[in-house]
PDB file of C-alpha atoms in Angstrom:
ATOM      1  CA  UNK A 598     194.707  57.716  51.473  1.00 37.00           C
ATOM      2  CA  UNK A 599     198.391  58.292  51.925  1.00 42.00           C
ATOM      3  CA  UNK A 600     200.684  58.628  48.951  1.00 47.00           C
ATOM      4  CA  UNK A 601     203.024  55.607  48.758  1.00 48.00           C
ATOM      5  CA  UNK A 602     206.354  56.393  50.397  1.00 47.00           C
ATOM      6  CA  UNK A 603     208.384  56.185  47.161  1.00 51.00           C
ATOM      7  CA  UNK A 604     206.020  58.710  45.541  1.00 53.00           C
ATOM      8  CA  UNK A 605     206.235  60.987  48.590  1.00 54.00           C
ATOM      9  CA  UNK A 606     210.010  60.994  48.217  1.00 55.00           C
ATOM     10  CA  UNK A 607     209.814  61.800  44.483  1.00 61.00           C
ATOM     11  CA  UNK A 608     207.262  64.577  45.002  1.00 59.00           C
ATOM     12  CA  UNK A 609     209.227  65.970  47.961  1.00 59.00           C
ATOM     13  CA  UNK A 610     212.482  65.945  45.996  1.00 59.00           C
ATOM     14  CA  UNK A 611     210.797  67.684  43.075  1.00 61.00           C
ATOM     15  CA  UNK A 612     209.293  70.361  45.334  1.00 59.00           C
ATOM     16  CA  UNK A 613     212.636  70.930  47.045  1.00 58.00           C
ATOM     17  CA  UNK A 614     214.379  71.297  43.683  1.00 63.00           C
ATOM     18  CA  UNK A 615     211.763  73.879  42.620  1.00 58.00           C
ATOM     19  CA  UNK A 616     212.204  75.777  45.889  1.00 58.00           C
ATOM     20  CA  UNK A 617     215.977  75.818  45.468  1.00 54.00           C
ATOM     21  CA  UNK A 618     215.502  77.244  41.972  1.00 60.00           C
ATOM     22  CA  UNK A 619     213.536  80.094  43.497  1.00 59.00           C
ATOM     23  CA  UNK A 620     210.173  78.998  42.153  1.00 55.00           C
ATOM     24  CA  UNK A 621     207.367  80.854  43.912  1.00 55.00           C
ATOM     25  CA  UNK A 622     204.209  79.551  42.280  1.00 59.00           C
ATOM     26  CA  UNK A 623     202.426  76.858  44.227  1.00 61.00           C
ATOM     27  CA  UNK A 624     200.739  74.431  44.282  1.00 68.00           C
ATOM     28  CA  UNK A 625     202.729  72.319  41.856  1.00 79.00           C
ATOM     29  CA  UNK A 626     200.868  69.060  42.454  1.00 76.00           C
ATOM     30  CA  UNK A 627     197.148  68.491  42.948  1.00 76.00           C
ATOM     31  CA  UNK A 628     195.700  65.196  44.118  1.00 76.00           C
ATOM     32  CA  UNK A 629     192.042  65.265  43.152  1.00 74.00           C
ATOM     33  CA  UNK A 630     189.423  62.626  43.729  1.00 74.00           C
ATOM     34  CA  UNK A 631     187.146  62.932  40.669  1.00 76.00           C
ATOM     35  CA  UNK A 632     184.645  60.461  42.118  1.00 72.00           C
ATOM     36  CA  UNK A 633     184.187  58.861  45.481  1.00 74.00           C
ATOM     37  CA  UNK A 634     182.746  55.578  44.201  1.00 76.00           C
ATOM     38  CA  UNK A 635     184.026  52.323  42.756  1.00 76.00           C
ATOM     39  CA  UNK A 636     182.701  49.418  40.728  1.00 79.00           C
ATOM     40  CA  UNK A 637     184.487  46.903  43.011  1.00 79.00           C
ATOM     41  CA  UNK A 638     184.239  46.069  46.702  1.00 79.00           C
ATOM     42  CA  UNK A 639     187.812  45.120  47.499  1.00 76.00           C
ATOM     43  CA  UNK A 640     188.305  43.603  50.928  1.00 76.00           C
ATOM     44  CA  UNK A 641     191.160  46.012  51.734  1.00 75.00           C
ATOM     45  CA  UNK A 642     189.436  49.235  50.589  1.00 71.00           C
ATOM     46  CA  UNK A 643     186.907  51.262  52.574  1.00 61.00           C
ATOM     47  CA  UNK A 644     185.105  52.873  49.597  1.00 64.00           C
ATOM     48  CA  UNK A 645     182.335  50.290  49.354  1.00 61.00           C
ATOM     49  CA  UNK A 646     182.940  48.802  52.776  1.00 63.00           C
ATOM     50  CA  UNK A 647     181.980  51.354  55.387  1.00 68.00           C
ATOM     51  CA  UNK A 648     183.523  54.677  54.351  1.00 64.00           C
ATOM     52  CA  UNK A 649     181.023  57.186  55.679  1.00 68.00           C
ATOM     53  CA  UNK A 650     181.634  60.388  53.779  1.00 64.00           C
ATOM     54  CA  UNK A 651     179.066  61.233  51.115  1.00 67.00           C
ATOM     55  CA  UNK A 652     179.552  60.165  47.527  1.00 66.00           C
ATOM     56  CA  UNK A 653     180.762  63.104  45.462  1.00 64.00           C
ATOM     57  CA  UNK A 654     181.789  63.805  41.878  1.00 71.00           C
ATOM     58  CA  UNK A 655     184.140  66.574  40.724  1.00 75.00           C
ATOM     59  CA  UNK A 656     182.474  68.664  38.031  1.00 82.00           C
ATOM     60  CA  UNK A 657     184.390  69.768  34.937  1.00 90.00           C
ATOM     61  CA  UNK A 658     183.695  73.514  35.316  1.00 91.00           C
ATOM     62  CA  UNK A 659     185.107  73.628  38.861  1.00 88.00           C
ATOM     63  CA  UNK A 660     188.149  71.643  37.766  1.00 88.00           C
ATOM     64  CA  UNK A 661     188.819  74.022  34.846  1.00 92.00           C
ATOM     65  CA  UNK A 662     188.458  77.060  37.149  1.00 90.00           C
ATOM     66  CA  UNK A 663     191.014  75.523  39.500  1.00 87.00           C
ATOM     67  CA  UNK A 664     193.427  75.000  36.596  1.00 90.00           C
ATOM     68  CA  UNK A 665     192.972  78.604  35.479  1.00 91.00           C
ATOM     69  CA  UNK A 666     193.582  79.969  38.982  1.00 89.00           C
ATOM     70  CA  UNK A 667     196.751  77.905  39.481  1.00 87.00           C
ATOM     71  CA  UNK A 668     199.010  78.549  36.494  1.00 86.00           C
ATOM     72  CA  UNK A 669     202.022  77.065  38.306  1.00 84.00           C
ATOM     73  CA  UNK A 670     200.406  73.645  38.530  1.00 88.00           C
ATOM     74  CA  UNK A 671     202.498  70.910  36.919  1.00 91.00           C
ATOM     75  CA  UNK A 672     200.834  67.620  37.887  1.00 91.00           C
ATOM     76  CA  UNK A 673     197.266  66.528  38.565  1.00 90.00           C
ATOM     77  CA  UNK A 674     196.760  63.088  40.056  1.00 89.00           C
ATOM     78  CA  UNK A 675     193.145  62.269  39.189  1.00 87.00           C
ATOM     79  CA  UNK A 676     192.591  59.529  41.722  1.00 81.00           C
ATOM     80  CA  UNK A 677     192.338  58.976  45.422  1.00 75.00           C
ATOM     81  CA  UNK A 678     189.529  56.731  46.635  1.00 77.00           C
ATOM     82  CA  UNK A 679     187.292  55.381  43.912  1.00 82.00           C
ATOM     83  CA  UNK A 680     187.611  54.406  40.262  1.00 90.00           C
ATOM     84  CA  UNK A 681     188.377  57.347  37.937  1.00 93.00           C
ATOM     85  CA  UNK A 682     187.112  55.517  34.830  1.00 95.00           C
ATOM     86  CA  UNK A 683     183.579  55.818  36.232  1.00 91.00           C
ATOM     87  CA  UNK A 684     183.817  59.575  35.541  1.00 91.00           C
ATOM     88  CA  UNK A 685     182.389  60.339  32.110  1.00 92.00           C
ATOM     89  CA  UNK A 686     184.134  63.766  32.000  1.00 94.00           C
ATOM     90  CA  UNK A 687     187.555  62.315  32.849  1.00 95.00           C
ATOM     91  CA  UNK A 688     188.926  62.659  29.278  1.00 97.00           C
ATOM     92  CA  UNK A 689     187.741  66.280  29.178  1.00 97.00           C
ATOM     93  CA  UNK A 690     189.409  66.952  32.536  1.00 95.00           C
ATOM     94  CA  UNK A 691     192.637  65.405  31.271  1.00 97.00           C
ATOM     95  CA  UNK A 692     192.446  67.384  28.018  1.00 98.00           C
ATOM     96  CA  UNK A 693     191.828  70.646  29.902  1.00 97.00           C
ATOM     97  CA  UNK A 694     194.937  70.023  31.987  1.00 96.00           C
ATOM     98  CA  UNK A 695     197.008  68.887  29.003  1.00 97.00           C
ATOM     99  CA  UNK A 696     196.083  72.042  27.058  1.00 97.00           C
ATOM    100  CA  UNK A 697     197.564  74.079  29.918  1.00 95.00           C
ATOM    101  CA  UNK A 698     200.770  72.043  30.064  1.00 95.00           C
ATOM    102  CA  UNK A 699     199.725  70.156  33.205  1.00 95.00           C
ATOM    103  CA  UNK A 700     200.587  66.456  33.256  1.00 96.00           C
ATOM    104  CA  UNK A 701     197.856  64.100  34.419  1.00 95.00           C
ATOM    105  CA  UNK A 702     198.033  60.723  36.099  1.00 95.00           C
ATOM    106  CA  UNK A 703     195.439  58.161  37.108  1.00 95.00           C
ATOM    107  CA  UNK A 704     195.419  54.899  39.010  1.00 91.00           C
ATOM    108  CA  UNK A 705     192.710  52.451  37.965  1.00 94.00           C
ATOM    109  CA  UNK A 706     191.567  48.962  38.845  1.00 92.00           C
ATOM    110  CA  UNK A 707     191.563  48.311  35.080  1.00 95.00           C
ATOM    111  CA  UNK A 708     188.184  46.600  34.862  1.00 95.00           C
ATOM    112  CA  UNK A 709     186.717  49.330  32.629  1.00 96.00           C
ATOM    113  CA  UNK A 710     189.825  49.897  30.501  1.00 96.00           C
ATOM    114  CA  UNK A 711     188.294  48.807  27.198  1.00 97.00           C
ATOM    115  CA  UNK A 712     189.409  50.031  23.770  1.00 97.00           C
ATOM    116  CA  UNK A 713     187.146  53.094  23.937  1.00 97.00           C
ATOM    117  CA  UNK A 714     188.663  54.211  27.229  1.00 97.00           C
ATOM    118  CA  UNK A 715     192.176  53.520  25.950  1.00 98.00           C
ATOM    119  CA  UNK A 716     191.604  55.730  22.912  1.00 98.00           C
ATOM    120  CA  UNK A 717     189.920  58.481  24.952  1.00 98.00           C
ATOM    121  CA  UNK A 718     192.757  58.623  27.472  1.00 98.00           C
ATOM    122  CA  UNK A 719     195.387  58.720  24.734  1.00 98.00           C
ATOM    123  CA  UNK A 720     193.458  61.394  22.797  1.00 98.00           C
ATOM    124  CA  UNK A 721     193.172  63.526  25.944  1.00 98.00           C
ATOM    125  CA  UNK A 722     196.924  63.406  26.573  1.00 98.00           C
ATOM    126  CA  UNK A 723     197.092  61.376  29.783  1.00 98.00           C
ATOM    127  CA  UNK A 724     200.719  61.334  30.999  1.00 97.00           C
ATOM    128  CA  UNK A 725     200.689  58.236  33.245  1.00 97.00           C
ATOM    129  CA  UNK A 726     198.342  55.354  33.944  1.00 97.00           C
ATOM    130  CA  UNK A 727     198.919  53.000  36.848  1.00 94.00           C
ATOM    131  CA  UNK A 728     197.082  49.695  37.092  1.00 94.00           C
ATOM    132  CA  UNK A 729     196.492  48.685  40.697  1.00 91.00           C
ATOM    133  CA  UNK A 730     196.674  44.930  41.330  1.00 90.00           C
ATOM    134  CA  UNK A 731     196.741  42.730  44.419  1.00 87.00           C
ATOM    135  CA  UNK A 732     199.223  39.923  44.125  1.00 85.00           C
ATOM    136  CA  UNK A 733     199.005  36.772  42.063  1.00 87.00           C
ATOM    137  CA  UNK A 734     195.769  35.767  40.262  1.00 88.00           C
ATOM    138  CA  UNK A 735     194.334  33.880  43.248  1.00 90.00           C
ATOM    139  CA  UNK A 736     195.035  36.631  45.774  1.00 86.00           C
ATOM    140  CA  UNK A 737     193.806  39.315  43.377  1.00 85.00           C
ATOM    141  CA  UNK A 738     190.520  37.433  42.899  1.00 90.00           C
ATOM    142  CA  UNK A 739     190.140  36.948  46.651  1.00 89.00           C
ATOM    143  CA  UNK A 740     190.742  40.650  47.440  1.00 85.00           C
ATOM    144  CA  UNK A 741     189.033  42.291  44.459  1.00 87.00           C
ATOM    145  CA  UNK A 742     186.476  39.736  43.329  1.00 90.00           C
ATOM    146  CA  UNK A 743     187.642  39.896  39.694  1.00 92.00           C
ATOM    147  CA  UNK A 744     190.069  37.913  37.575  1.00 93.00           C
ATOM    148  CA  UNK A 745     193.547  39.330  36.956  1.00 92.00           C
ATOM    149  CA  UNK A 746     194.134  38.097  33.381  1.00 94.00           C
ATOM    150  CA  UNK A 747     191.487  40.341  31.724  1.00 96.00           C
ATOM    151  CA  UNK A 748     193.166  43.329  33.385  1.00 94.00           C
ATOM    152  CA  UNK A 749     196.522  42.269  31.954  1.00 94.00           C
ATOM    153  CA  UNK A 750     194.902  42.097  28.504  1.00 96.00           C
ATOM    154  CA  UNK A 751     193.384  45.560  29.001  1.00 97.00           C
ATOM    155  CA  UNK A 752     196.794  46.952  29.870  1.00 96.00           C
ATOM    156  CA  UNK A 753     198.419  45.226  26.896  1.00 96.00           C
ATOM    157  CA  UNK A 754     195.748  46.782  24.639  1.00 97.00           C
ATOM    158  CA  UNK A 755     196.573  50.218  26.024  1.00 98.00           C
ATOM    159  CA  UNK A 756     200.293  49.590  25.505  1.00 97.00           C
ATOM    160  CA  UNK A 757     199.703  48.486  21.904  1.00 98.00           C
ATOM    161  CA  UNK A 758     197.611  51.574  21.114  1.00 98.00           C
ATOM    162  CA  UNK A 759     200.141  53.810  22.870  1.00 98.00           C
ATOM    163  CA  UNK A 760     202.985  52.342  20.843  1.00 98.00           C
ATOM    164  CA  UNK A 761     201.044  52.589  17.557  1.00 98.00           C
ATOM    165  CA  UNK A 762     200.461  56.290  18.209  1.00 97.00           C
ATOM    166  CA  UNK A 763     203.972  56.853  19.527  1.00 97.00           C
ATOM    167  CA  UNK A 764     202.385  58.421  22.594  1.00 97.00           C
ATOM    168  CA  UNK A 765     204.595  59.358  25.580  1.00 97.00           C
ATOM    169  CA  UNK A 766     202.060  57.814  28.007  1.00 97.00           C
ATOM    170  CA  UNK A 767     203.853  56.055  30.866  1.00 97.00           C
ATOM    171  CA  UNK A 768     202.212  52.823  32.017  1.00 97.00           C
ATOM    172  CA  UNK A 769     202.969  51.039  35.245  1.00 93.00           C
ATOM    173  CA  UNK A 770     201.543  48.542  37.716  1.00 93.00           C
ATOM    174  CA  UNK A 771     201.320  48.986  41.469  1.00 89.00           C
ATOM    175  CA  UNK A 772     200.500  46.617  44.270  1.00 87.00           C
ATOM    176  CA  UNK A 773     199.800  47.184  47.941  1.00 81.00           C
ATOM    177  CA  UNK A 774     202.209  44.944  49.821  1.00 84.00           C
ATOM    178  CA  UNK A 775     200.490  43.483  52.865  1.00 81.00           C
ATOM    179  CA  UNK A 776     200.142  40.170  54.665  1.00 82.00           C
ATOM    180  CA  UNK A 777     198.116  38.693  51.795  1.00 80.00           C
ATOM    181  CA  UNK A 778     200.401  39.788  48.954  1.00 82.00           C
ATOM    182  CA  UNK A 779     203.897  39.996  50.425  1.00 84.00           C
ATOM    183  CA  UNK A 780     204.861  36.338  49.908  1.00 85.00           C
ATOM    184  CA  UNK A 781     204.147  36.618  46.175  1.00 81.00           C
ATOM    185  CA  UNK A 782     205.861  39.979  45.596  1.00 83.00           C
ATOM    186  CA  UNK A 783     208.828  38.634  43.601  1.00 85.00           C
ATOM    187  CA  UNK A 784     206.551  36.427  41.471  1.00 84.00           C
ATOM    188  CA  UNK A 785     204.161  39.300  40.773  1.00 83.00           C
ATOM    189  CA  UNK A 786     207.009  41.610  39.838  1.00 84.00           C
ATOM    190  CA  UNK A 787     208.433  39.058  37.386  1.00 87.00           C
ATOM    191  CA  UNK A 788     205.016  38.384  35.849  1.00 86.00           C
ATOM    192  CA  UNK A 789     204.466  42.015  34.922  1.00 85.00           C
TER     193      UNK A 789
END
């Protein structure tokens, strides 16, 4: 899965700035797929619709060894294909990175983001959570097979807990703009 263009630009600019400062430790950013599985079968995603590579799960010990061997690492994006909240060790992975000064980010479909997950992610020190949506409620339901409003409530719960704790967690919403969602882009943006 390609990184969205705006993120590529931000990551590229950051890497260039580090290079200009004479920084020699790389990698700075790791994109890791903690699990190649998902609890949804979205019509626009290959994970549960024909992707042929074997299902795999990143184990905690290997992840920690990678962190230890890469002291220059600054960001770990714990998502790619699949739903990261299906990984039981995800909070421990985030905490291991946080303890080493590495900022962690996940993108989730939000269906599993209950109060327990919200607390675990905040306790672990997650730096950024992105909720992935697909358009307005009708389009989202058609693409993902789940209602959008419960996901909004899950995100509002996370925001409330974050604010109560005065956590620096950044929360945002992303949407793939395609033929099904493009016409509703302005409406979706306003609604969030």
